Coordinates of C-alpha atoms and ligand atoms in Angstrom, one line a residue:
M38 CA -131.7 -60.6 -47.4
P39 CA -131.1 -61.2 -51.0
S40 CA -129.0 -64.2 -52.0
S41 CA -128.0 -66.4 -54.7
K42 CA -131.3 -67.8 -55.0
D43 CA -132.4 -64.5 -56.5
F44 CA -129.6 -64.6 -59.1
P45 CA -131.2 -63.4 -62.4
R46 CA -130.4 -65.6 -65.4
A47 CA -131.2 -64.9 -69.1
P48 CA -132.6 -67.6 -71.3
S49 CA -130.1 -70.1 -72.6
T50 CA -127.9 -68.9 -75.6
G51 CA -126.5 -72.4 -76.2
I52 CA -123.0 -70.9 -76.0
R53 CA -120.6 -73.3 -74.3
V54 CA -117.8 -71.7 -72.5
V55 CA -114.8 -73.7 -71.2
I56 CA -112.9 -71.8 -68.3
V57 CA -109.4 -72.8 -67.2
G58 CA -108.6 -71.3 -63.5
A59 CA -111.0 -70.5 -60.7
G60 CA -109.4 -67.3 -59.6
F61 CA -111.2 -64.0 -59.5
A62 CA -111.0 -63.9 -63.4
G63 CA -112.3 -67.4 -64.1
L64 CA -115.0 -67.4 -61.4
T65 CA -116.3 -63.8 -62.5
A66 CA -116.3 -65.0 -66.1
A67 CA -118.3 -68.1 -65.0
I68 CA -120.9 -66.2 -63.0
E69 CA -121.3 -63.5 -65.7
C70 CA -121.6 -66.1 -68.3
T71 CA -124.2 -67.9 -66.3
R72 CA -126.1 -64.7 -65.8
K73 CA -126.4 -64.1 -69.6
G74 CA -127.4 -67.5 -70.4
H75 CA -124.2 -69.3 -71.4
S76 CA -123.3 -72.7 -70.2
V77 CA -120.0 -73.0 -68.4
I78 CA -117.4 -75.4 -67.0
V79 CA -114.5 -74.3 -64.8
L80 CA -111.5 -76.5 -64.8
E81 CA -109.1 -75.8 -61.6
Q82 CA -105.9 -77.4 -60.9
F83 CA -106.1 -77.1 -57.2
K84 CA -107.1 -80.4 -55.3
E85 CA -109.4 -78.5 -52.9
F86 CA -110.5 -75.1 -52.0
K87 CA -108.1 -73.1 -49.8
V88 CA -108.1 -69.8 -48.3
L89 CA -104.8 -68.3 -49.8
G90 CA -103.2 -65.1 -50.0
D91 CA -103.4 -61.9 -47.8
I92 CA -104.6 -58.4 -48.7
I93 CA -106.2 -57.7 -51.9
S94 CA -108.5 -54.8 -53.1
L95 CA -111.5 -54.9 -55.4
Q96 CA -112.1 -51.4 -56.3
P97 CA -115.5 -49.8 -57.1
N98 CA -115.2 -50.8 -60.9
A99 CA -115.2 -54.4 -59.7
G100 CA -117.9 -53.7 -56.9
R101 CA -120.2 -52.6 -59.7
I102 CA -119.9 -56.1 -61.1
L103 CA -120.3 -57.8 -57.7
A104 CA -123.4 -55.5 -57.0
R105 CA -125.3 -57.4 -59.7
W106 CA -125.0 -60.7 -57.9
P107 CA -127.6 -60.7 -55.3
G108 CA -126.4 -61.1 -51.7
M109 CA -122.8 -60.7 -52.7
T110 CA -122.4 -57.1 -51.1
E111 CA -124.0 -58.2 -48.0
Q112 CA -121.6 -61.0 -47.5
L113 CA -118.5 -59.1 -48.4
Y114 CA -118.9 -56.0 -46.5
P115 CA -118.3 -57.5 -42.9
I116 CA -115.1 -59.0 -43.9
C117 CA -113.6 -55.9 -45.5
H118 CA -111.6 -52.8 -44.6
V119 CA -114.1 -49.8 -43.7
G120 CA -111.6 -46.9 -43.1
K121 CA -112.2 -43.8 -44.9
H122 CA -108.8 -42.3 -44.9
L123 CA -105.2 -43.2 -46.0
K124 CA -102.5 -41.5 -43.9
F125 CA -99.2 -40.8 -45.6
K126 CA -95.9 -40.5 -43.6
S127 CA -92.4 -40.3 -44.5
Y128 CA -90.2 -43.3 -43.9
K129 CA -88.9 -41.5 -40.9
G130 CA -92.4 -41.1 -39.5
E131 CA -93.2 -37.5 -40.3
E132 CA -96.8 -37.0 -40.9
L133 CA -97.2 -35.9 -44.7
F134 CA -101.1 -35.8 -45.2
T135 CA -104.4 -37.6 -45.1
Q136 CA -106.1 -38.6 -48.3
D137 CA -109.7 -38.9 -48.2
L138 CA -110.9 -42.2 -49.4
D139 CA -114.5 -42.0 -48.5
N140 CA -115.6 -42.0 -52.2
E141 CA -118.1 -44.6 -52.0
K142 CA -121.1 -42.2 -52.8
I143 CA -119.3 -41.3 -55.8
F144 CA -118.0 -44.5 -57.2
G145 CA -119.7 -47.3 -55.3
K146 CA -118.6 -49.9 -52.9
K147 CA -115.1 -51.1 -52.9
Y148 CA -113.7 -54.2 -51.0
S149 CA -110.3 -54.7 -49.4
G150 CA -109.8 -57.7 -47.4
H151 CA -108.1 -61.2 -47.2
R152 CA -107.9 -62.5 -50.7
G153 CA -108.8 -66.0 -49.5
E154 CA -111.8 -65.0 -47.6
I155 CA -113.2 -62.7 -50.3
H156 CA -112.4 -65.6 -52.8
Q157 CA -114.0 -68.2 -50.7
I158 CA -117.4 -66.1 -50.7
V159 CA -117.3 -65.8 -54.4
W160 CA -116.4 -69.4 -54.9
K161 CA -119.2 -70.6 -52.6
Y162 CA -121.6 -68.3 -54.8
A163 CA -120.6 -69.8 -57.9
N164 CA -121.1 -73.3 -56.3
E165 CA -124.7 -72.3 -55.1
L166 CA -125.4 -71.2 -58.7
G167 CA -124.8 -74.8 -59.7
I168 CA -121.7 -73.8 -61.9
D169 CA -119.8 -76.9 -62.9
I170 CA -116.5 -76.4 -61.1
R171 CA -114.1 -79.3 -61.5
L172 CA -110.9 -79.5 -59.1
R173 CA -107.8 -81.5 -59.7
Q174 CA -107.8 -80.4 -63.4
T175 CA -104.3 -80.1 -64.8
I176 CA -104.5 -78.7 -68.3
S177 CA -102.0 -80.2 -70.7
E178 CA -103.1 -78.8 -73.9
Y179 CA -105.2 -76.3 -75.7
F180 CA -106.7 -76.8 -79.1
E181 CA -109.0 -74.9 -81.6
T182 CA -110.8 -75.5 -84.9
D183 CA -112.8 -73.0 -86.9
E184 CA -115.9 -74.3 -85.1
E185 CA -115.0 -75.0 -81.6
A186 CA -112.2 -74.9 -78.9
G187 CA -111.2 -77.0 -75.9
V188 CA -108.5 -78.3 -73.7
I189 CA -107.2 -81.6 -72.6
S190 CA -107.3 -82.3 -68.9
N191 CA -106.2 -85.5 -67.1
G192 CA -106.3 -87.0 -70.5
V193 CA -110.1 -85.9 -71.0
R194 CA -111.2 -83.6 -73.9
H195 CA -113.3 -80.5 -72.9
V196 CA -114.9 -79.0 -75.8
G197 CA -116.8 -75.7 -76.0
D198 CA -117.5 -73.0 -78.5
V199 CA -114.8 -70.9 -76.7
V200 CA -111.9 -71.4 -74.1
L201 CA -111.1 -68.6 -71.6
A202 CA -107.6 -69.1 -70.1
A203 CA -108.0 -67.6 -66.6
D204 CA -105.0 -69.5 -65.6
G205 CA -103.1 -66.8 -63.8
V206 CA -99.3 -65.4 -64.3
R207 CA -97.8 -68.8 -65.2
S208 CA -100.6 -69.2 -67.9
K209 CA -100.4 -72.3 -70.2
G210 CA -103.0 -70.7 -72.3
R211 CA -100.7 -67.8 -72.9
T212 CA -98.0 -70.2 -74.5
K213 CA -100.8 -71.4 -76.8
V214 CA -101.9 -68.0 -77.9
L215 CA -98.5 -66.5 -78.4
G216 CA -96.8 -69.7 -79.8
F217 CA -94.0 -69.3 -77.4
E218 CA -93.3 -69.2 -73.5
D219 CA -93.4 -65.8 -72.3
R220 CA -90.9 -65.9 -69.5
P221 CA -90.9 -63.3 -66.8
Q222 CA -88.0 -61.0 -66.3
K223 CA -86.7 -59.6 -62.8
S224 CA -88.5 -56.5 -62.1
G225 CA -85.8 -55.7 -59.4
Y226 CA -88.5 -55.4 -56.6
A227 CA -90.0 -57.7 -54.1
I228 CA -92.7 -57.5 -51.5
Y229 CA -92.8 -58.8 -47.8
R230 CA -96.3 -59.5 -47.2
A231 CA -98.1 -60.5 -43.8
W232 CA -101.6 -60.9 -42.5
L233 CA -101.8 -61.6 -38.8
D234 CA -104.4 -61.3 -35.9
S235 CA -103.9 -57.7 -34.3
T236 CA -103.6 -59.1 -30.6
E237 CA -99.6 -57.9 -30.6
I238 CA -100.3 -54.9 -32.5
R239 CA -102.9 -53.8 -29.9
K240 CA -100.7 -54.7 -27.0
N241 CA -97.8 -52.2 -28.1
P242 CA -98.5 -48.6 -27.3
L243 CA -96.6 -47.4 -30.4
T244 CA -99.0 -49.4 -32.8
R245 CA -102.1 -49.7 -30.8
Y246 CA -103.7 -46.6 -32.6
M247 CA -103.9 -48.7 -35.8
V248 CA -106.4 -51.1 -34.4
E249 CA -108.3 -49.8 -31.5
N250 CA -110.8 -47.3 -33.1
G251 CA -111.9 -49.2 -36.1
D252 CA -110.1 -49.9 -39.3
T253 CA -107.1 -47.7 -40.4
F254 CA -105.0 -47.6 -43.5
N255 CA -101.3 -46.2 -43.2
A256 CA -98.7 -45.5 -45.8
W257 CA -95.0 -44.8 -45.3
V258 CA -92.9 -43.8 -48.3
G259 CA -89.1 -43.8 -48.7
P260 CA -86.2 -44.1 -51.1
D261 CA -87.0 -47.3 -53.3
K262 CA -89.2 -48.7 -50.6
H263 CA -92.9 -48.3 -49.2
F264 CA -94.8 -49.9 -46.5
L265 CA -98.6 -50.1 -46.2
A266 CA -100.5 -51.2 -43.1
T267 CA -104.2 -52.0 -43.1
S268 CA -106.5 -53.2 -40.2
V269 CA -109.5 -55.1 -41.0
K270 CA -112.7 -56.2 -39.3
D271 CA -112.8 -53.4 -36.9
G272 CA -109.0 -53.8 -36.2
K273 CA -109.3 -57.5 -35.4
D274 CA -107.1 -58.4 -38.3
F275 CA -103.9 -56.7 -39.7
S276 CA -101.9 -56.7 -42.9
W277 CA -98.8 -55.2 -44.1
V278 CA -96.9 -55.2 -47.3
C279 CA -93.4 -53.9 -47.7
T280 CA -92.1 -53.2 -51.5
H281 CA -88.4 -53.0 -51.8
T282 CA -85.6 -53.4 -54.4
D283 CA -84.6 -57.1 -54.7
D284 CA -82.4 -58.5 -57.4
A285 CA -82.1 -61.8 -55.7
D286 CA -84.5 -64.5 -57.5
I287 CA -87.4 -64.3 -60.1
K288 CA -89.4 -67.3 -58.8
E289 CA -93.0 -66.1 -58.9
S290 CA -94.9 -67.6 -55.8
W291 CA -97.4 -66.6 -53.4
Q292 CA -96.2 -69.2 -50.9
Q293 CA -92.6 -68.4 -50.7
P294 CA -91.8 -68.0 -46.8
G295 CA -90.0 -64.7 -45.9
N296 CA -87.7 -64.0 -43.1
I297 CA -88.8 -61.4 -40.4
Q298 CA -85.2 -60.5 -39.7
D299 CA -84.5 -59.8 -43.4
A300 CA -87.7 -57.6 -43.4
L301 CA -86.3 -55.6 -40.5
D302 CA -82.9 -55.2 -42.0
I303 CA -84.1 -53.6 -45.1
L304 CA -86.1 -51.1 -42.7
E305 CA -83.2 -50.1 -40.8
G306 CA -83.6 -46.3 -40.1
W307 CA -87.4 -46.4 -40.6
D308 CA -90.2 -45.1 -38.4
P309 CA -90.1 -47.2 -35.1
V310 CA -93.9 -47.8 -35.6
V311 CA -93.1 -49.8 -39.0
R312 CA -90.4 -51.8 -37.1
A313 CA -92.7 -52.5 -34.3
I314 CA -95.3 -53.8 -36.7
V315 CA -92.9 -55.9 -38.5
S316 CA -91.4 -57.3 -35.1
A317 CA -95.0 -58.2 -33.8
T318 CA -95.3 -60.5 -37.1
P319 CA -95.0 -64.2 -36.7
S320 CA -94.3 -64.8 -40.2
C321 CA -94.4 -63.4 -43.8
I322 CA -94.2 -64.1 -47.4
D323 CA -91.4 -63.1 -49.8
W324 CA -93.1 -62.3 -53.0
K325 CA -90.7 -61.6 -55.8
L326 CA -92.2 -59.0 -58.4
V327 CA -91.6 -60.2 -61.8
Y328 CA -92.0 -58.0 -65.0
R329 CA -93.7 -59.1 -68.4
D330 CA -93.9 -56.8 -71.3
P331 CA -97.5 -56.2 -72.4
L332 CA -98.6 -59.0 -74.7
P333 CA -98.8 -58.4 -78.4
T334 CA -102.2 -60.1 -78.3
W335 CA -104.6 -61.9 -75.9
I336 CA -106.4 -64.1 -78.4
S337 CA -105.6 -67.0 -80.5
T338 CA -105.3 -67.3 -84.3
K339 CA -108.8 -68.5 -84.6
A340 CA -110.1 -66.3 -81.9
R341 CA -111.6 -69.1 -79.9
I342 CA -109.2 -69.0 -77.1
A343 CA -109.0 -65.8 -75.0
L344 CA -106.5 -64.9 -72.2
I345 CA -108.2 -63.3 -69.3
G346 CA -107.0 -61.7 -66.0
D347 CA -103.3 -62.1 -64.9
A348 CA -102.8 -64.5 -67.8
A349 CA -103.4 -61.6 -70.2
H350 CA -102.2 -58.7 -68.1
P351 CA -100.4 -59.0 -64.6
F352 CA -100.5 -55.9 -62.5
L353 CA -98.3 -54.1 -60.3
P354 CA -100.0 -54.1 -56.8
T355 CA -99.5 -50.2 -56.5
A356 CA -102.3 -50.1 -59.2
T357 CA -104.6 -52.0 -56.8
Q358 CA -106.5 -53.2 -60.1
G359 CA -105.3 -56.7 -60.7
A360 CA -108.4 -58.5 -59.6
S361 CA -110.8 -55.6 -60.6
Q362 CA -109.5 -55.7 -64.2
A363 CA -109.6 -59.5 -64.1
M364 CA -113.3 -59.2 -63.3
E365 CA -113.9 -56.6 -65.9
D366 CA -112.6 -59.0 -68.5
G367 CA -115.2 -61.7 -67.6
C368 CA -118.0 -59.3 -67.4
T369 CA -117.1 -58.0 -70.9
L370 CA -116.8 -61.3 -72.6
A371 CA -120.1 -62.4 -71.2
V372 CA -121.7 -59.3 -72.9
C373 CA -119.8 -59.8 -76.2
F374 CA -120.9 -63.5 -76.4
E375 CA -124.5 -62.3 -75.7
L376 CA -124.5 -59.7 -78.5
A377 CA -122.4 -61.6 -81.0
G378 CA -124.5 -65.0 -80.5
K379 CA -123.3 -68.6 -80.8
R380 CA -122.5 -68.3 -84.7
H381 CA -120.0 -65.5 -84.2
I382 CA -117.9 -66.4 -81.2
P383 CA -114.7 -65.3 -82.8
E384 CA -116.1 -61.9 -83.5
A385 CA -117.0 -61.7 -80.0
V386 CA -113.6 -62.7 -78.8
R387 CA -111.9 -60.0 -81.0
A388 CA -114.3 -57.4 -79.9
Y389 CA -113.4 -58.3 -76.2
E390 CA -109.7 -57.7 -76.9
K391 CA -110.3 -54.5 -78.7
I392 CA -112.6 -53.1 -76.0
R393 CA -110.3 -54.0 -73.1
Y394 CA -106.6 -53.7 -74.2
D395 CA -106.0 -50.0 -74.2
R396 CA -108.0 -49.6 -70.9
V397 CA -106.0 -52.4 -69.1
R398 CA -102.7 -50.9 -70.3
A399 CA -103.8 -47.3 -69.1
A400 CA -104.8 -49.2 -65.7
Q401 CA -101.4 -50.8 -65.5
K402 CA -99.7 -47.6 -66.1
T403 CA -101.4 -46.1 -62.9
G404 CA -99.3 -48.7 -60.9
E405 CA -96.0 -47.7 -62.5
D406 CA -96.7 -44.1 -61.9
T407 CA -97.7 -44.6 -58.2
R408 CA -94.8 -46.6 -57.4
K409 CA -92.4 -44.1 -59.2
N410 CA -94.0 -41.2 -57.1
W411 CA -93.7 -43.2 -53.9
H412 CA -90.1 -44.4 -54.3
K413 CA -88.4 -41.5 -56.2
S414 CA -89.8 -38.3 -54.7
N415 CA -87.3 -36.4 -52.7
H416 CA -88.5 -37.8 -49.4
D417 CA -86.5 -35.5 -47.1
T418 CA -88.1 -32.4 -48.7
L419 CA -91.6 -33.9 -49.2
V420 CA -93.0 -32.4 -45.9
E421 CA -92.5 -28.8 -47.3
K422 CA -93.9 -29.5 -50.8
P423 CA -97.6 -30.0 -50.8
D424 CA -97.6 -30.4 -54.6
D425 CA -95.1 -33.2 -54.5
M426 CA -97.2 -34.6 -51.6
R427 CA -100.2 -34.8 -53.6
K428 CA -98.6 -36.9 -56.3
L429 CA -98.6 -39.6 -53.7
K430 CA -102.5 -40.0 -53.7
L431 CA -103.8 -43.5 -54.4
N432 CA -106.7 -44.7 -56.4
K433 CA -107.9 -41.2 -57.6
E434 CA -108.6 -41.8 -61.3
D435 CA -112.4 -41.3 -62.1
W436 CA -112.0 -43.0 -65.5
L437 CA -110.8 -46.2 -63.7
L438 CA -113.1 -46.3 -60.8
A439 CA -116.4 -45.0 -62.3
H440 CA -116.4 -47.5 -65.1
D441 CA -119.2 -50.0 -65.7
A442 CA -117.6 -52.8 -67.7
Q443 CA -121.2 -54.2 -68.6
A444 CA -122.6 -50.8 -69.7
H445 CA -119.6 -50.2 -71.7
A446 CA -119.3 -53.4 -73.5
Y447 CA -123.2 -52.9 -74.5
Q448 CA -122.4 -49.4 -75.6
V449 CA -119.2 -49.9 -77.7
F450 CA -119.7 -53.4 -79.0
P451 CA -121.3 -52.5 -82.2
E452 CA -119.0 -49.8 -82.8
V453 CA -116.0 -51.9 -82.1
C454 CA -117.3 -54.6 -84.4
A455 CA -117.8 -52.2 -87.1
K456 CA -114.2 -50.9 -86.8
L457 CA -112.8 -54.4 -86.8
A458 CA -114.7 -55.3 -89.8
A459 CA -113.3 -52.1 -91.5
G460 CA -109.9 -53.4 -90.8
E461 CA -109.0 -51.6 -87.8
K462 CA -108.1 -54.7 -85.9
R463 CA -106.0 -57.0 -83.8
G464 CA -105.9 -60.4 -85.4
E465 CA -107.7 -61.6 -88.6
D466 CA -110.4 -60.2 -90.5
I467 CA -114.0 -60.3 -89.2
A468 CA -116.3 -62.3 -91.3
G469 CA -120.1 -62.3 -91.5
L470 CA -121.1 -59.7 -89.0
E471 CA -122.8 -56.6 -90.2
K472 CA -122.9 -53.5 -88.1
D473 CA -126.7 -53.1 -88.4
D474 CA -127.0 -56.7 -87.1
L475 CA -125.2 -55.8 -84.1
V476 CA -126.9 -52.5 -83.4
A477 CA -130.2 -54.6 -83.5
N478 CA -128.8 -57.0 -81.0
V479 CA -128.1 -54.5 -78.3
P480 CA -130.5 -55.1 -75.5
N481 CA -132.4 -52.3 -73.6
S482 CA -130.2 -52.9 -70.5
M483 CA -127.4 -51.2 -72.4
A484 CA -127.9 -48.0 -70.5
E485 CA -128.2 -49.7 -67.2
T486 CA -125.8 -48.1 -64.6
V487 CA -126.1 -49.6 -61.1
V488 CA -125.8 -47.0 -58.4
V489 CA -124.5 -48.8 -55.4
Ligands
FAD171 C1 -102.7 -68.7 -54.2 C2 -102.7 -67.3 -54.7 C3 -102.6 -66.4 -53.7 C4 -102.7 -64.9 -54.1 N1 -102.6 -64.1 -53.0 C5 -102.8 -62.8 -53.4 C6 -102.8 -61.7 -52.4 O1 -102.6 -62.0 -51.4 N2 -102.8 -60.4 -52.9 C7 -103.1 -60.1 -54.2 O2 -103.3 -58.9 -54.5 N3 -103.1 -61.0 -55.0 C8 -103.0 -62.4 -54.9 N4 -103.0 -63.3 -55.9 C9 -103.3 -62.8 -57.2 C10 -104.5 -62.4 -57.5 O3 -105.5 -63.2 -57.1 C11 -104.6 -62.1 -58.9 O4 -103.6 -61.1 -59.2 C12 -106.0 -61.4 -59.4 O5 -107.0 -61.6 -58.6 C13 -106.4 -62.1 -60.7 O6 -106.8 -63.2 -60.8 P1 -106.7 -64.2 -62.0 O7 -107.9 -65.1 -61.7 O8 -106.5 -63.9 -63.2 O9 -105.4 -65.1 -61.4 P2 -105.3 -66.1 -60.1 O10 -106.0 -65.5 -58.9 O11 -103.8 -66.3 -60.0 O12 -105.9 -67.4 -60.5 C14 -105.5 -68.5 -61.5 C15 -106.1 -69.7 -61.1 O13 -105.8 -70.6 -62.2 C16 -105.3 -71.9 -61.6 N5 -104.4 -72.5 -62.8 C17 -103.2 -72.2 -63.0 N6 -102.8 -72.9 -64.0 C18 -103.7 -73.9 -64.3 C19 -103.7 -75.0 -65.1 N7 -102.8 -75.3 -65.9 N8 -104.9 -75.9 -65.0 C20 -105.8 -75.4 -64.2 N9 -106.0 -74.4 -63.4 C21 -104.9 -73.8 -63.4 C22 -104.6 -71.4 -60.4 O14 -104.6 -72.5 -59.5 C23 -105.5 -70.2 -59.7 O15 -106.7 -70.8 -59.1 C24 -103.0 -64.8 -55.4 C25 -103.1 -65.6 -56.4 C26 -103.0 -67.0 -56.0 C27 -103.1 -68.0 -57.1

């Protein structure tokens, strides 16, 4: 079986990358930079690794990145959801339609499972590669000069050619890049979320069908609310999320306990199956969804500090793209550094932003559209209107799922640099990089597309 021992590494480029945060953005950037021959240090504030969170989805555009890490697919597949359909019902329990999600042959593998368990596998993999990941690192300051960039952590300066701030939604790196603190606003929504062992779900004849014959994925849509239920590991584990309107609080936390009775109260009048699921749940998380306007830029003045992942662009869960886009960021940057070379890091960072910005914004919008379709349809007439029902479909965009971030970066980097050099830009003028130099730099692997 392939493993991290088979991981391919390019010869050293001499590029030193300091990464803050060891979530999916930080770890992917670290692994991809290692693959491309850059040297990496990752600084994470947690004191120890913990399996945290509940359901997360890595779509085929992320699966394509994971497929280049020998042994990763084999480790992830057994712990992830393997259902082939998404069944939609109205909030009252009327069957609407079934969406075929068996698109792996077209787009490649995807992984939905426990965020902490998937994260643990990627974390261990990075460790097996010998990546220098340091825990208990609280970053107090970011700095950059024309020649280098770094951070101060627990009083120690860590200096590299570039800093990647992968420090999540409450990013300190973002404050450095923007020059002010980007405070979140109320979104008007919150999500009750839970992950549980399926024993109680299996006992109840109302809910048993969701766990007894393998994995299932079910969605209920209603006025300003939706409820998603997923079984995982051949029905052994179960997860549900309930998005609803909530104006109460804007604290962003993945660990804020919720109240099961409160969840039941907001689901008054809903399908008894939904209520039975919630009643069978020992505890849940109350995650307040906050809103941030798209940032004007993801990169610092001297273009030696870049925001990646949630620090740059938080996602609505209805996009199912937050982690996948975070991974695309890291993959793209590793290619940009390779093509630009150590002497041209700011050009690489500017190219990264230009390559990624519009795609990420378009991906974010899919989450807004999906939530609108789920919450604002005329739910009482949906069953009679197939065209309205079809709008409920999830994860259907080819441009999003078929994307290969690595191949794309190789392909567009020269053109993007040329455009930046010609003044079509975000940030400062590009100096010293000729288009012809860059074309010559594009390796043969540019056309590589992994079929998973
Ligand atoms: C504890 C936790 C639980 C989550 N659970 C879920 C879930 O159940 N479902 C879901 O869809 N998404 C979940 N997410 C969010 C999801 O992981 C991200 O939306 C997505 O994967 C993008 O990842 P990211 O690496 O950009 O951000 P994150 O996953 O948030 O990672 C950011 C990392 O940076 C670290 N960090 C932050 N500030 C500093 C600092 N100053 N110094 C050093 N390190 C710092 C954090 O500790 C964290 O490890 C969770 C995130 C966290 C942190």
